[in-house]
Amino acid sequence: MRTPILAGNWKMNTNLASATELVNAMKNDLSQLAANGNVHVVLCPPFPYLARVNELTRGTGIQVGAQNMYYELKGAFTGEVAPAMLVDFAEYVIIGHSERRQIFHESDEVVNKKIHAALANDLKPIVCCGEALETYENGETDVWVRGQIHAAMQGLSADQVRGLVIAYEPIWAIGTGKAATGAGANAVIGISIRGALADLYGEDVAQSVRVQYGGSVTAKNIDEFIVQPDIDGALVGGASLKADEFIAICRAGLKKNS
Ligand code: 13P
């Protein structure tokens, strides 16, 4: 059984005061949810607030994730953050978010290097994939997503892959208010993502990996996704910045295996 995982990606939002306020507003409810172990809840604040969020959530069962990292271990890489710098504050790290791929030109090769570096440093990668609107409209989603999965998994062992979380985030659904349908997202995750993993590592591994949906997830539409057999949770942007909304989204995770 795959434990549902709900993660809030705060992106480049909040400041020290509002990050603190947000965690304090969600802490009690989220820790109750996390405590029974049936749902994993992860908060991914910007780098400068990782230490604070880690401190505020210690002992609550709420987990912390970073939004990015570099693949080199140390050295002359001004402005970058190494995997080993994150482990004191974070358990997870988002890798290959479409905003990193599009705005910061991260290639499939860089994404793959980052996954290797994260795993080598005891961070759990949340690996993002997803197609642009044009690809979707041309009916090329399957080929595109399979290609991203193949490229991201280069050189990884079956055991390493079992430890990954994958997030399917169609770019056209991110921040647009136009979420995919539950059935549509489930089909891409089941056929393209688990299909690619099965081709590479066999059905057993494909069925063991947790795959989230991301893109305009709200408290209103989360149920539509969480009931789908191949969807194990959500990677939430905008709605994770509102305490009540994110609590409701995480609570929906309980419906998964009940
Ligand atoms: P929104 O939930 O704001 O659409 O963002 C999704 C996302 O990119 C999460 O990583």
mmCIF file of N, CA, C and O in Angstrom, residues 8-24 43-58 63-67 81 85-86 88-90 241:
data_model
loop_
_atom_site.group_PDB
_atom_site.id
_atom_site.type_symbol
_atom_site.label_atom_id
_atom_site.label_comp_id
_atom_site.label_asym_id
_atom_site.label_seq_id
_atom_site.Cartn_x
_atom_site.Cartn_y
_atom_site.Cartn_z
ATOM 1 N N GLY A 8 3.002 20.863 0.066
ATOM 2 C CA GLY A 8 2.743 22.262 -0.265
ATOM 3 C C GLY A 8 4.010 22.903 -0.782
ATOM 4 O O GLY A 8 5.008 22.968 -0.058
ATOM 5 N N ASN A 9 3.974 23.343 -2.030
ATOM 6 C CA ASN A 9 5.103 24.045 -2.621
ATOM 7 C C ASN A 9 4.793 25.536 -2.562
ATOM 8 O O ASN A 9 3.974 26.032 -3.320
ATOM 9 N N TRP A 10 5.445 26.208 -1.640
ATOM 10 C CA TRP A 10 5.155 27.639 -1.444
ATOM 11 C C TRP A 10 5.746 28.513 -2.543
ATOM 12 O O TRP A 10 5.475 29.708 -2.595
ATOM 13 N N LYS A 11 6.596 27.922 -3.374
ATOM 14 C CA LYS A 11 7.273 28.675 -4.443
ATOM 15 C C LYS A 11 7.956 29.914 -3.833
ATOM 16 O O LYS A 11 8.350 29.883 -2.670
ATOM 17 N N MET A 12 8.084 31.010 -4.592
ATOM 18 C CA MET A 12 8.805 32.181 -4.062
ATOM 19 C C MET A 12 7.808 33.122 -3.384
ATOM 20 O O MET A 12 7.576 34.249 -3.833
ATOM 21 N N ASN A 13 7.214 32.615 -2.302
ATOM 22 C CA ASN A 13 6.216 33.376 -1.545
ATOM 23 C C ASN A 13 6.532 33.298 -0.057
ATOM 24 O O ASN A 13 7.296 32.440 0.366
ATOM 25 N N THR A 14 5.905 34.142 0.685
ATOM 26 C CA THR A 14 6.058 34.325 2.143
ATOM 27 C C THR A 14 7.285 35.153 2.498
ATOM 28 O O THR A 14 8.175 35.378 1.666
ATOM 29 N N ASN A 15 7.312 35.615 3.732
ATOM 30 C CA ASN A 15 8.521 36.178 4.323
ATOM 31 C C ASN A 15 8.671 35.488 5.681
ATOM 32 O O ASN A 15 7.865 34.596 6.002
ATOM 33 N N LEU A 16 9.661 35.864 6.453
ATOM 34 C CA LEU A 16 9.888 35.118 7.702
ATOM 35 C C LEU A 16 8.651 35.148 8.601
ATOM 36 O O LEU A 16 8.257 34.136 9.180
ATOM 37 N N ALA A 17 8.026 36.324 8.683
ATOM 38 C CA ALA A 17 6.859 36.458 9.564
ATOM 39 C C ALA A 17 5.669 35.652 9.040
ATOM 40 O O ALA A 17 5.019 34.921 9.795
ATOM 41 N N SER A 18 5.390 35.758 7.745
ATOM 42 C CA SER A 18 4.207 35.062 7.224
ATOM 43 C C SER A 18 4.436 33.561 7.122
ATOM 44 O O SER A 18 3.496 32.768 7.269
ATOM 45 N N ALA A 19 5.681 33.140 6.904
ATOM 46 C CA ALA A 19 5.982 31.704 6.892
ATOM 47 C C ALA A 19 5.732 31.118 8.284
ATOM 48 O O ALA A 19 5.132 30.046 8.436
ATOM 49 N N THR A 20 6.170 31.859 9.287
ATOM 50 C CA THR A 20 5.981 31.429 10.678
ATOM 51 C C THR A 20 4.494 31.356 11.013
ATOM 52 O O THR A 20 4.014 30.374 11.590
ATOM 53 N N GLU A 21 3.784 32.394 10.593
ATOM 54 C CA GLU A 21 2.353 32.457 10.840
ATOM 55 C C GLU A 21 1.614 31.297 10.171
ATOM 56 O O GLU A 21 0.736 30.673 10.768
ATOM 57 N N LEU A 22 1.994 31.020 8.954
ATOM 58 C CA LEU A 22 1.348 29.949 8.188
ATOM 59 C C LEU A 22 1.561 28.590 8.869
ATOM 60 O O LEU A 22 0.620 27.809 9.032
ATOM 61 N N VAL A 23 2.791 28.335 9.268
ATOM 62 C CA VAL A 23 3.057 27.047 9.929
ATOM 63 C C VAL A 23 2.286 26.968 11.246
ATOM 64 O O VAL A 23 1.653 25.944 11.540
ATOM 65 N N ASN A 24 2.304 28.031 11.995
ATOM 66 C CA ASN A 24 1.590 28.010 13.280
ATOM 67 C C ASN A 24 0.090 27.794 13.097
ATOM 68 O O ASN A 24 -0.554 27.133 13.901
ATOM 69 N N LEU A 43 5.866 20.287 3.869
ATOM 70 C CA LEU A 43 5.857 21.723 3.567
ATOM 71 C C LEU A 43 7.167 22.096 2.883
ATOM 72 O O LEU A 43 8.244 21.747 3.386
ATOM 73 N N CYS A 44 7.076 22.798 1.760
ATOM 74 C CA CYS A 44 8.278 23.176 1.009
ATOM 75 C C CYS A 44 8.395 24.692 0.919
ATOM 76 O O CYS A 44 7.945 25.314 -0.060
ATOM 77 N N PRO A 45 8.982 25.322 1.923
ATOM 78 C CA PRO A 45 9.140 26.782 1.917
ATOM 79 C C PRO A 45 10.373 27.185 1.100
ATOM 80 O O PRO A 45 11.170 26.330 0.733
ATOM 81 N N PRO A 46 10.546 28.470 0.824
ATOM 82 C CA PRO A 46 11.781 28.944 0.186
ATOM 83 C C PRO A 46 12.993 28.648 1.082
ATOM 84 O O PRO A 46 12.854 28.520 2.304
ATOM 85 N N PHE A 47 14.165 28.579 0.485
ATOM 86 C CA PHE A 47 15.398 28.252 1.222
ATOM 87 C C PHE A 47 15.578 29.015 2.547
ATOM 88 O O PHE A 47 15.878 28.407 3.564
ATOM 89 N N PRO A 48 15.402 30.354 2.547
ATOM 90 C CA PRO A 48 15.731 31.088 3.782
ATOM 91 C C PRO A 48 14.865 30.715 4.978
ATOM 92 O O PRO A 48 15.234 31.008 6.119
ATOM 93 N N TYR A 49 13.725 30.047 4.717
ATOM 94 C CA TYR A 49 12.808 29.728 5.822
ATOM 95 C C TYR A 49 12.802 28.250 6.176
ATOM 96 O O TYR A 49 12.000 27.815 7.015
ATOM 97 N N LEU A 50 13.660 27.480 5.531
ATOM 98 C CA LEU A 50 13.701 26.036 5.814
ATOM 99 C C LEU A 50 14.023 25.766 7.277
ATOM 100 O O LEU A 50 13.379 24.933 7.927
ATOM 101 N N ALA A 51 15.012 26.474 7.787
ATOM 102 C CA ALA A 51 15.432 26.234 9.176
ATOM 103 C C ALA A 51 14.297 26.567 10.134
ATOM 104 O O ALA A 51 14.014 25.821 11.073
ATOM 105 N N ARG A 52 13.607 27.659 9.871
ATOM 106 C CA ARG A 52 12.514 28.076 10.740
ATOM 107 C C ARG A 52 11.360 27.062 10.675
ATOM 108 O O ARG A 52 10.828 26.656 11.699
ATOM 109 N N VAL A 53 11.003 26.670 9.483
ATOM 110 C CA VAL A 53 9.887 25.731 9.329
ATOM 111 C C VAL A 53 10.253 24.375 9.940
ATOM 112 O O VAL A 53 9.442 23.723 10.597
ATOM 113 N N ASN A 54 11.499 23.988 9.770
ATOM 114 C CA ASN A 54 11.966 22.738 10.373
ATOM 115 C C ASN A 54 11.860 22.791 11.896
ATOM 116 O O ASN A 54 11.389 21.857 12.548
ATOM 117 N N GLU A 55 12.268 23.926 12.442
ATOM 118 C CA GLU A 55 12.227 24.127 13.898
ATOM 119 C C GLU A 55 10.773 24.100 14.406
ATOM 120 O O GLU A 55 10.460 23.447 15.404
ATOM 121 N N LEU A 56 9.899 24.778 13.683
ATOM 122 C CA LEU A 56 8.489 24.875 14.110
ATOM 123 C C LEU A 56 7.745 23.548 13.993
ATOM 124 O O LEU A 56 6.743 23.331 14.682
ATOM 125 N N THR A 57 8.206 22.677 13.101
ATOM 126 C CA THR A 57 7.473 21.427 12.866
ATOM 127 C C THR A 57 8.134 20.224 13.544
ATOM 128 O O THR A 57 7.626 19.116 13.441
ATOM 129 N N ARG A 58 9.253 20.452 14.202
ATOM 130 C CA ARG A 58 9.976 19.332 14.821
ATOM 131 C C ARG A 58 9.074 18.575 15.797
ATOM 132 O O ARG A 58 8.363 19.189 16.593
ATOM 133 N N GLN A 63 6.574 16.938 7.653
ATOM 134 C CA GLN A 63 7.911 16.872 7.066
ATOM 135 C C GLN A 63 8.198 18.121 6.233
ATOM 136 O O GLN A 63 7.272 18.845 5.837
ATOM 137 N N VAL A 64 9.481 18.344 6.002
ATOM 138 C CA VAL A 64 9.892 19.560 5.291
ATOM 139 C C VAL A 64 10.612 19.175 4.003
ATOM 140 O O VAL A 64 11.343 18.182 3.958
ATOM 141 N N GLY A 65 10.375 19.953 2.966
ATOM 142 C CA GLY A 65 11.066 19.730 1.696
ATOM 143 C C GLY A 65 11.631 21.031 1.169
ATOM 144 O O GLY A 65 11.096 22.111 1.439
ATOM 145 N N ALA A 66 12.734 20.924 0.411
ATOM 146 C CA ALA A 66 13.276 22.097 -0.282
ATOM 147 C C ALA A 66 12.681 22.113 -1.692
ATOM 148 O O ALA A 66 12.163 21.105 -2.163
ATOM 149 N N GLN A 67 12.766 23.267 -2.341
ATOM 150 C CA GLN A 67 12.155 23.395 -3.668
ATOM 151 C C GLN A 67 13.134 23.129 -4.808
ATOM 152 O O GLN A 67 12.746 23.074 -5.973
ATOM 153 N N VAL A 81 22.804 25.878 -3.807
ATOM 154 C CA VAL A 81 22.701 25.191 -2.521
ATOM 155 C C VAL A 81 22.974 23.700 -2.727
ATOM 156 O O VAL A 81 22.366 23.071 -3.602
ATOM 157 N N MET A 85 23.753 20.549 2.381
ATOM 158 C CA MET A 85 23.344 21.724 3.160
ATOM 159 C C MET A 85 21.884 21.634 3.577
ATOM 160 O O MET A 85 21.436 22.339 4.478
ATOM 161 N N LEU A 86 21.132 20.792 2.873
ATOM 162 C CA LEU A 86 19.687 20.716 3.112
ATOM 163 C C LEU A 86 19.298 19.669 4.148
ATOM 164 O O LEU A 86 18.242 19.781 4.768
ATOM 165 N N ASP A 88 19.983 18.894 7.082
ATOM 166 C CA ASP A 88 19.677 19.270 8.468
ATOM 167 C C ASP A 88 18.274 19.863 8.606
ATOM 168 O O ASP A 88 17.726 19.944 9.698
ATOM 169 N N PHE A 89 17.703 20.288 7.484
ATOM 170 C CA PHE A 89 16.417 20.993 7.538
ATOM 171 C C PHE A 89 15.294 20.306 6.783
ATOM 172 O O PHE A 89 14.126 20.589 7.016
ATOM 173 N N ALA A 90 15.661 19.473 5.829
ATOM 174 C CA ALA A 90 14.653 18.932 4.911
ATOM 175 C C ALA A 90 14.847 17.440 4.684
ATOM 176 O O ALA A 90 15.967 16.940 4.694
ATOM 177 N N LEU A 241 -0.751 27.986 0.463
ATOM 178 C CA LEU A 241 -0.437 29.225 1.181
ATOM 179 C C LEU A 241 -1.602 29.691 2.047
ATOM 180 O O LEU A 241 -1.512 30.715 2.704
#
